[in-house]
CSV table of C-alpha atoms and ligand atoms in Angstrom, one decimal:
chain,number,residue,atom,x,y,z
V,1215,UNK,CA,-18.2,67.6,-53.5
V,1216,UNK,CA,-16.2,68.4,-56.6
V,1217,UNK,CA,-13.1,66.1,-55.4
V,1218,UNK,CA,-15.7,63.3,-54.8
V,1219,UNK,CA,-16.8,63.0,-57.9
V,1220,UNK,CA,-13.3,63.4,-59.5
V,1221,UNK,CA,-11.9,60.3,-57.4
V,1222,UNK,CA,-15.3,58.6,-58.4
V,1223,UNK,CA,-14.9,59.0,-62.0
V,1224,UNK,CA,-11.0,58.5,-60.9
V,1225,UNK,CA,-11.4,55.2,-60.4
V,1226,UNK,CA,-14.3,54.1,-62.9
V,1227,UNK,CA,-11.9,55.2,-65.5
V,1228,UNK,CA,-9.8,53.0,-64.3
V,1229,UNK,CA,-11.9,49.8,-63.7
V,1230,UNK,CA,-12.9,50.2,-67.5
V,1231,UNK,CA,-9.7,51.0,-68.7
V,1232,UNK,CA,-10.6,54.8,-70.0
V,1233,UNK,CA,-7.4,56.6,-69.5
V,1234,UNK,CA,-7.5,59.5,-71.8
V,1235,UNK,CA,-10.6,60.9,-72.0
V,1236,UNK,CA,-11.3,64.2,-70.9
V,1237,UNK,CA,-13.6,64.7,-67.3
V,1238,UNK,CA,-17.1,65.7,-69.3
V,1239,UNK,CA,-17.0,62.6,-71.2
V,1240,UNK,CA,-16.3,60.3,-68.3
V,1241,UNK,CA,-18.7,61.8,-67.0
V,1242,UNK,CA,-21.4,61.5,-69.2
V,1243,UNK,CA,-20.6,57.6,-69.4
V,1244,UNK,CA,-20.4,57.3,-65.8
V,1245,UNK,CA,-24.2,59.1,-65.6
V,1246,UNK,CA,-25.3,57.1,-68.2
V,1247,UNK,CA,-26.3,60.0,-71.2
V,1248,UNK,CA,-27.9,58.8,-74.4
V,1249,UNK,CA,-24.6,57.6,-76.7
V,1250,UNK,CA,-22.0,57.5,-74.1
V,1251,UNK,CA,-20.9,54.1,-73.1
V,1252,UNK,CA,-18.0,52.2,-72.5
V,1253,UNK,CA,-18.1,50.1,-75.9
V,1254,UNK,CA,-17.6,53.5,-77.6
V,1255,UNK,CA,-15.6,55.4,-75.1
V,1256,UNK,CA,-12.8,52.3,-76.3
V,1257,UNK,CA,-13.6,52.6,-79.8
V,1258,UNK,CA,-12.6,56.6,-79.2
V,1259,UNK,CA,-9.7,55.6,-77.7
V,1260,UNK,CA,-8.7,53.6,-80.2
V,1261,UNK,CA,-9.7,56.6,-83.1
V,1262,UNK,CA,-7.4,58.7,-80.6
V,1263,UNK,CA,-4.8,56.7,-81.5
V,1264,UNK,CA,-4.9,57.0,-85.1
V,1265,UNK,CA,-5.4,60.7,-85.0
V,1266,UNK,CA,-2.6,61.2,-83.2
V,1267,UNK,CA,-0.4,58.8,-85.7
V,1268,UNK,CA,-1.9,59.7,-88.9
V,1269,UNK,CA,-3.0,63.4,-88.2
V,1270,UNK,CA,-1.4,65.6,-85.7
V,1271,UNK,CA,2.4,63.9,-87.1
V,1272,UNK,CA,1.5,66.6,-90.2
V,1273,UNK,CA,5.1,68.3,-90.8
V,1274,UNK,CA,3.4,71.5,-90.5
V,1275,UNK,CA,2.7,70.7,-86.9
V,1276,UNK,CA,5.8,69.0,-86.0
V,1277,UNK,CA,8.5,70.7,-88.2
V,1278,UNK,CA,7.4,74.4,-89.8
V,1279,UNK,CA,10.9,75.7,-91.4
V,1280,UNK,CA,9.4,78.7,-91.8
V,1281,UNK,CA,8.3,79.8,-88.3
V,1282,UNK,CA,11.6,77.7,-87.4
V,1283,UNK,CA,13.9,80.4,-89.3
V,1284,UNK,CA,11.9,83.3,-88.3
V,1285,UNK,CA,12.0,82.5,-84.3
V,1286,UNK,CA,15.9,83.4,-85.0
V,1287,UNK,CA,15.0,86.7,-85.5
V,1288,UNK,CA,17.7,87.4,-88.0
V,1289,UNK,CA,15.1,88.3,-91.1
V,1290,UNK,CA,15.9,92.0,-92.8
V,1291,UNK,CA,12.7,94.6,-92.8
V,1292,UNK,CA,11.7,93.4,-96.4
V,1293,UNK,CA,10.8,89.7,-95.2
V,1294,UNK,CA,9.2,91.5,-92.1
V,1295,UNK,CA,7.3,93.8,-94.6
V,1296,UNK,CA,6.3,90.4,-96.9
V,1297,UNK,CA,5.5,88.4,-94.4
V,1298,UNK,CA,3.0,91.0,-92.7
V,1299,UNK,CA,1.4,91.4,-96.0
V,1300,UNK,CA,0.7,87.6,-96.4
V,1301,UNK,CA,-0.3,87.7,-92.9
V,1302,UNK,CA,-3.2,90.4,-93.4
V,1303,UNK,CA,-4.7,88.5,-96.3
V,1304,UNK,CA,-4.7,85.5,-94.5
V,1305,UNK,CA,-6.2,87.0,-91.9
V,1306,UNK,CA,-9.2,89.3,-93.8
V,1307,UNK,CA,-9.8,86.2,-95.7
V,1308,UNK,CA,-10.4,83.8,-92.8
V,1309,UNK,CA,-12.9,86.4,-91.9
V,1310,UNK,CA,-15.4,85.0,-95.3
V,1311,UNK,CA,-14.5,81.6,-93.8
V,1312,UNK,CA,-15.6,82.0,-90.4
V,1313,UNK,CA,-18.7,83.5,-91.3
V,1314,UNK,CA,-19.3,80.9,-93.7
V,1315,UNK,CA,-18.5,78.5,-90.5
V,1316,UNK,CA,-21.2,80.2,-88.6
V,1317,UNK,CA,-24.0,80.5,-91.5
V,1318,UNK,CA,-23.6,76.2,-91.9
V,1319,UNK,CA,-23.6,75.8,-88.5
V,1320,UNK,CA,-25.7,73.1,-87.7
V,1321,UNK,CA,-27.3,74.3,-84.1
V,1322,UNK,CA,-28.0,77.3,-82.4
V,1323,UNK,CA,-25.3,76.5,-80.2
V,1324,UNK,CA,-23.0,76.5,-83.1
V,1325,UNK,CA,-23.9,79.7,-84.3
V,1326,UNK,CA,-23.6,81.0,-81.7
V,1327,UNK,CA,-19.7,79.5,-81.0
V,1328,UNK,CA,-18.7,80.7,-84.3
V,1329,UNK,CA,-20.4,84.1,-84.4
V,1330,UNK,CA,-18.3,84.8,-81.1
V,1331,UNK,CA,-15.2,83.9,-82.8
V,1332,UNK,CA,-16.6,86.3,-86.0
V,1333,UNK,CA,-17.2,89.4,-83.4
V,1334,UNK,CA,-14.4,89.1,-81.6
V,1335,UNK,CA,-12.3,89.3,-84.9
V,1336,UNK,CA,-13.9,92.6,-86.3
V,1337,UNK,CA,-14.4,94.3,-82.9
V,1338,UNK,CA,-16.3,93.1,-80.2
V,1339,UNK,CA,-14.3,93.3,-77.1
V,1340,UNK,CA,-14.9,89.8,-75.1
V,1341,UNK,CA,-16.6,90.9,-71.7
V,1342,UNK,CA,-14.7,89.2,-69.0
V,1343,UNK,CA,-16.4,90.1,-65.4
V,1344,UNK,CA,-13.6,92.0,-65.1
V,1345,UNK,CA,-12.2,95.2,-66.3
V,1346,UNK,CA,-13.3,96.1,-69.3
V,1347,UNK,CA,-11.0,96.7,-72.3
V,1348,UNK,CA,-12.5,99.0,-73.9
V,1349,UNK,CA,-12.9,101.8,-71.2
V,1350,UNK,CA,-8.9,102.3,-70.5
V,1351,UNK,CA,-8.1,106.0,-69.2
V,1352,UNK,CA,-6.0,106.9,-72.4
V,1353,UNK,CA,-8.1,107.3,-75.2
V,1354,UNK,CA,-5.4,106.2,-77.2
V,1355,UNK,CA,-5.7,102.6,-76.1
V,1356,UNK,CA,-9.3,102.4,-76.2
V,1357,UNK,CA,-9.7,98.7,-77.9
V,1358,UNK,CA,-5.4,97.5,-77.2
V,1359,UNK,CA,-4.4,94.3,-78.1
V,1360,UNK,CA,-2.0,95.2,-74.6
V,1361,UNK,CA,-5.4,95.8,-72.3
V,1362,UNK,CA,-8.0,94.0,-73.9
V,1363,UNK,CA,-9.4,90.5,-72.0
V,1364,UNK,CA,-9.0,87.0,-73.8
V,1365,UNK,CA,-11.9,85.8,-71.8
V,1366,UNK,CA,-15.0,85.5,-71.3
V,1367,UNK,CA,-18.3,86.5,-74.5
V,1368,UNK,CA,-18.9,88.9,-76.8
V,1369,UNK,CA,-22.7,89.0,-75.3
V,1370,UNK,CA,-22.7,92.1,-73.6
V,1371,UNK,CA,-19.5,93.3,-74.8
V,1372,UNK,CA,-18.5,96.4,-76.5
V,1373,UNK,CA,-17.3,96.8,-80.2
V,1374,UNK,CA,-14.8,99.2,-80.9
V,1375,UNK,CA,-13.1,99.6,-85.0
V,1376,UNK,CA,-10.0,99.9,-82.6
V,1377,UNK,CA,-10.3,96.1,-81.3
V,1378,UNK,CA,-10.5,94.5,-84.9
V,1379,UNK,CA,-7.6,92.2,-85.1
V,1380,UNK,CA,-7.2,93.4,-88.4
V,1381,UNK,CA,-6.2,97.3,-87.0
V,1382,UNK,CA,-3.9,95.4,-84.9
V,1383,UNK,CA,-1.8,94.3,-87.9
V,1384,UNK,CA,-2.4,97.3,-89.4
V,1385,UNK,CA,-0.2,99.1,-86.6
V,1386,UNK,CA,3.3,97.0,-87.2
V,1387,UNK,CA,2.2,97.0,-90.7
V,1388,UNK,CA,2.6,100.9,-90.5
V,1389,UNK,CA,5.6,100.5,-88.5
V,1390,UNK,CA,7.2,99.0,-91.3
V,1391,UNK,CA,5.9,101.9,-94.0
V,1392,UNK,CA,2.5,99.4,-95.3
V,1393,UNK,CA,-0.2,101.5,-95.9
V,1394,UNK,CA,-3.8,100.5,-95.7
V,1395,UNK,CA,-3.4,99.6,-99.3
V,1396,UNK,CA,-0.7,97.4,-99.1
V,1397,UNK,CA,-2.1,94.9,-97.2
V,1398,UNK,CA,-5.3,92.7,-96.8
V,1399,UNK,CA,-6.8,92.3,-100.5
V,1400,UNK,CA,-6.7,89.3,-102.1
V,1401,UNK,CA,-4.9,90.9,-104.8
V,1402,UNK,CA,-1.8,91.4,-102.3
V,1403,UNK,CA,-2.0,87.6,-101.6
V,1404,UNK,CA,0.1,84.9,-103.1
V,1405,UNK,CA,-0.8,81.9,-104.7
V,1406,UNK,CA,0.3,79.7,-101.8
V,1407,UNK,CA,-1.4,82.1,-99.6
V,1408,UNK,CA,-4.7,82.2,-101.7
V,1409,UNK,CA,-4.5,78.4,-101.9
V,1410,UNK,CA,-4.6,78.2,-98.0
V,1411,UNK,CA,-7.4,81.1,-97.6
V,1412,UNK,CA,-9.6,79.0,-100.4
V,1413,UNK,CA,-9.0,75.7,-98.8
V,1414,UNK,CA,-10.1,77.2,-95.3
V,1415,UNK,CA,-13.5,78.6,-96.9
V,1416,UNK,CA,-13.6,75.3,-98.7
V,1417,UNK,CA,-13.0,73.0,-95.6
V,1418,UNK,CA,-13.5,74.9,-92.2
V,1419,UNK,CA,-16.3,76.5,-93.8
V,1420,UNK,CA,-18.0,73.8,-95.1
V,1421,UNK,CA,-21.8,73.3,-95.5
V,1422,UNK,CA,-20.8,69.7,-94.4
V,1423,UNK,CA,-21.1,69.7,-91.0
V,1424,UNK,CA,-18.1,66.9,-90.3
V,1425,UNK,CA,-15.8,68.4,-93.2
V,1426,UNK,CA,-15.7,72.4,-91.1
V,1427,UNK,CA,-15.5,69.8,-87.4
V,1428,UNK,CA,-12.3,68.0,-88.7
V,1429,UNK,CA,-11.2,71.1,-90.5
V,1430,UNK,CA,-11.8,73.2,-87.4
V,1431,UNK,CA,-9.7,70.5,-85.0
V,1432,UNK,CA,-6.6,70.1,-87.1
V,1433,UNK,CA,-6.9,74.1,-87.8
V,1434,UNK,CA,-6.5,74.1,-83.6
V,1435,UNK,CA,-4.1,72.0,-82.9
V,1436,UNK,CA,-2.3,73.8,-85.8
V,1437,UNK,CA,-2.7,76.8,-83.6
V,1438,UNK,CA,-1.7,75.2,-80.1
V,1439,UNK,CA,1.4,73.9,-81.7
V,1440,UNK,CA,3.3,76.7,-80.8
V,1441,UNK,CA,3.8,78.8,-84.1
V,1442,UNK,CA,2.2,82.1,-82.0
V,1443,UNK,CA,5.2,81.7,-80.0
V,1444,UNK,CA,7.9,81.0,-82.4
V,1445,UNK,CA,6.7,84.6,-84.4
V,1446,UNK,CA,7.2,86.0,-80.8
V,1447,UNK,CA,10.3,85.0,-80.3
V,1448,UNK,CA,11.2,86.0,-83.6
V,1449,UNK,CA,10.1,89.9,-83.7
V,1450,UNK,CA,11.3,90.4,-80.3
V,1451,UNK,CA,15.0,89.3,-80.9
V,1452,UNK,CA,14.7,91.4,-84.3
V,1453,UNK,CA,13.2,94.3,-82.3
V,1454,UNK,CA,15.9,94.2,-80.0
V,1455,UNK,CA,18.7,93.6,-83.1
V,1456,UNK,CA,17.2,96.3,-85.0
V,1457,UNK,CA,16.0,98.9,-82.6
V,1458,UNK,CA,12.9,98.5,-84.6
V,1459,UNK,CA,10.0,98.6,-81.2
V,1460,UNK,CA,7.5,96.8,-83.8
V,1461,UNK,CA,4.2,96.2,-81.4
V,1462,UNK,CA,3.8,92.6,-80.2
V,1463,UNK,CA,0.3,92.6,-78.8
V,1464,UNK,CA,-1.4,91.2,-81.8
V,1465,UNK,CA,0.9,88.4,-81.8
V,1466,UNK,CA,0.8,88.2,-77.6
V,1467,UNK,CA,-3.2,88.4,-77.5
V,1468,UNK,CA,-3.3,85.5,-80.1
V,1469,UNK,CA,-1.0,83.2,-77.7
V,1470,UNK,CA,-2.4,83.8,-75.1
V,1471,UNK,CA,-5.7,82.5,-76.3
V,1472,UNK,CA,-4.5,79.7,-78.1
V,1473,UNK,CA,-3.1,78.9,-74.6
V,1474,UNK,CA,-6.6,78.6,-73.2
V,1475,UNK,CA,-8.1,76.5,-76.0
V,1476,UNK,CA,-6.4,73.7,-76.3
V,1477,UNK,CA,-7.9,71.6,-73.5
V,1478,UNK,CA,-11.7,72.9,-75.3
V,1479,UNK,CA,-10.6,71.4,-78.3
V,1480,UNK,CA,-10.2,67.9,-76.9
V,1481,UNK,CA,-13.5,68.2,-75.6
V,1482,UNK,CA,-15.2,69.1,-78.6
V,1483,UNK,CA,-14.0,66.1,-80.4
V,1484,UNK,CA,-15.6,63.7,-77.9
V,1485,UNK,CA,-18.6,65.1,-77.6
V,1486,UNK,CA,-18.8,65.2,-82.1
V,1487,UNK,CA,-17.8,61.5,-81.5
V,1488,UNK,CA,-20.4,60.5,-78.9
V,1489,UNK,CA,-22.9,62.0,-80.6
V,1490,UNK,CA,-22.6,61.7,-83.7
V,1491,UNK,CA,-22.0,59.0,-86.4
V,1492,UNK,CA,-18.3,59.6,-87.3
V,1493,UNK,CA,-16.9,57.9,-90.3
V,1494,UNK,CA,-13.2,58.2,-88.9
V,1495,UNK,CA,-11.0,57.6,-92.1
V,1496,UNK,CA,-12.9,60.5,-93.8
V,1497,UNK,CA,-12.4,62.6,-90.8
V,1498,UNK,CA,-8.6,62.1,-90.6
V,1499,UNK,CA,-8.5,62.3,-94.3
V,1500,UNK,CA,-10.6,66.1,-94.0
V,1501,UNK,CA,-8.3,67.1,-91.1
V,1502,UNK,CA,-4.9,66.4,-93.3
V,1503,UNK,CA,-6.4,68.3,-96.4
V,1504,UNK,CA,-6.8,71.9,-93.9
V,1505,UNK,CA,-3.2,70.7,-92.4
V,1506,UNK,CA,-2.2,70.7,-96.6
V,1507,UNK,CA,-3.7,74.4,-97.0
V,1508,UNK,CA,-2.0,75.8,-93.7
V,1509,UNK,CA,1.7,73.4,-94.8
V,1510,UNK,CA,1.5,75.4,-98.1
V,1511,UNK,CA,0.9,79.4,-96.4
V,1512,UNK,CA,3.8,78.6,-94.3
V,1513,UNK,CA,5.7,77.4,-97.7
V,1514,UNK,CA,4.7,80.1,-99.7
V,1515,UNK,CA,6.2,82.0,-96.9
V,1516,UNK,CA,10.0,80.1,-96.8
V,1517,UNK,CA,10.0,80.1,-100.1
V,1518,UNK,CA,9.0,84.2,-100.7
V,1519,UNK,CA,11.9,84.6,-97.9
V,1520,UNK,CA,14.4,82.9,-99.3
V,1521,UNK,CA,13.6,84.8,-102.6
V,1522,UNK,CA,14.2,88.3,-101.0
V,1523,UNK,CA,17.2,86.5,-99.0
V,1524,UNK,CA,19.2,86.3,-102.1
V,1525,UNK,CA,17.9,89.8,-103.8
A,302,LIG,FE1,-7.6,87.0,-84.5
């Protein structure tokens, strides 16, 4: 049944000339659902087109120097140490932005989305059908980055302190000699870094419902651009250089996911599209302004390095 319809909306994509638009939406044309038609699946098509010219070209997708230089793995342990610290602000801070995310969102649905996001950040383990993170035979790992699932909800799911992606951090962070207090507070956060944290609560948390969308796409494709890896890369050659056996998972976990989003993303955008009333330039023009915030993190970061580079 399932190949059917694909070689059915196979070759009505076709006969209209709809190559590029993901299965749900051809669907929803093909079945005829109020605001899908072909008229519009074209103008998409043609939006498509200037998105990918005019917003995911941002240097910080295609070029990053910084995440560039670190996938070497040739940093010292006091770039390691500053670029964990910036790391945990960012990520404590974009805690206030996704829950402002969730408190604007617009439908129950997207409450919901974003308060599953929120959870999973601070400790709900997702709950995947399968084994279940949290109940590992070592008490130790209760909660590990290492065992934990990357799929499925938070409905249902357990929360363990352990499971915050913040305590992740917190264990290379200790690895490197950061305490608790060394990290996470505003107040260890540089401007650039503050300026990205501020422009996320600003623009991905934004009461205007088609500011957080485009925020929340570029801030994705950001992520599926491969800068998860690039980190990966990086700590492992410098674990093996230094000897140093800095945990991975946090960093692993995060890929992983990223991995499974991307397609989800795509999606997302056509269904805003079809059912909404999209003014496109100010949609590219929102996207670019998050791609600003996360260009100048990463450039607070190359410049911070090349600072402790020359100390
Ligand atoms: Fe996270």
């Amino acid at each position: 049944m399932g190949i059917e319809i694909d070689t059915e909306l196979g070759s009505f994509a076709r006969k209209n000339h709809l190559h590029g638009l993901t299965a749900p939406s051809l669907k929803a044309i093909f079945e005829g659902h109020s605001g899908y038609s072909v008229d519009k699946a074209k103008r998409f098509l043609r939006f498509q087109k200037r998105i990918d010219e005019k917003l995911l070209k941002h240097r910080i997708i295609t070029g990053n120097r910084y995440t560039a230089w670190f996938q070497r793995g040739q940093q010292g342990r006091e770039q390691i140490r500053a670029f964990i610290v910036q790391f945990s602000v960012f990520s404590n801070q974009f805690l206030v932005a996704q829950l402002q995310k969730m408190i604007n969102a617009d439908s129950l649905e997207g409450m919901r989305a974003s308060k599953e996001i929120l959870a999973n950040e601070i400790g709900v383990v997702f709950k995947s059908g399968r084994k279940q993170g949290g109940s590992a035979a070592d008490p130790d790992k209760e909660g590990d980055p290492e065992l934990v699932s990357t799929e499925g909800t938070v409905d249902g799911g357990i929360f363990l302190f352990r499971a915050a992606h913040f305590e992740w951090l917190m264990r290379i962070a200790a690895k490197v000699g950061l305490r608790f207090e060394d990290v996470g507070r505003r107040t260890h956060g540089s401007k650039a870094t503050l300026f990205f944290c501020d422009e996320l609560i600003r623009l991905y948390g934004s009461d205007d419902y088609m500011v957080s969308q485009a925020a929340s796409y570029a801030v994705e494709n950001w992520a599926a651009a491969g800068f998860w890896d690039q980190l990966i890369d990086g700590f492992t050659t410098y674990n093996r250089r230094t000897g140093a056996k800095l945990p991975l998972a946090f960093f692993t976990w995060h890929s992983k996911l990223e991995g499974q989003h991307a397609q989800h993303t795509q999606e997302e955008l056509e269904e805003l599209y079809f059912s909404r009333d999209m003014d496109e330039d100010t949609f590219i023009a929102n996207g670019n302004a998050m791609l600003d915030g996360v260009a100048a993190f990463w450039d607070g970061l190359e410049e911070q390095r090349t600072r402790l580079a020359a100390a």
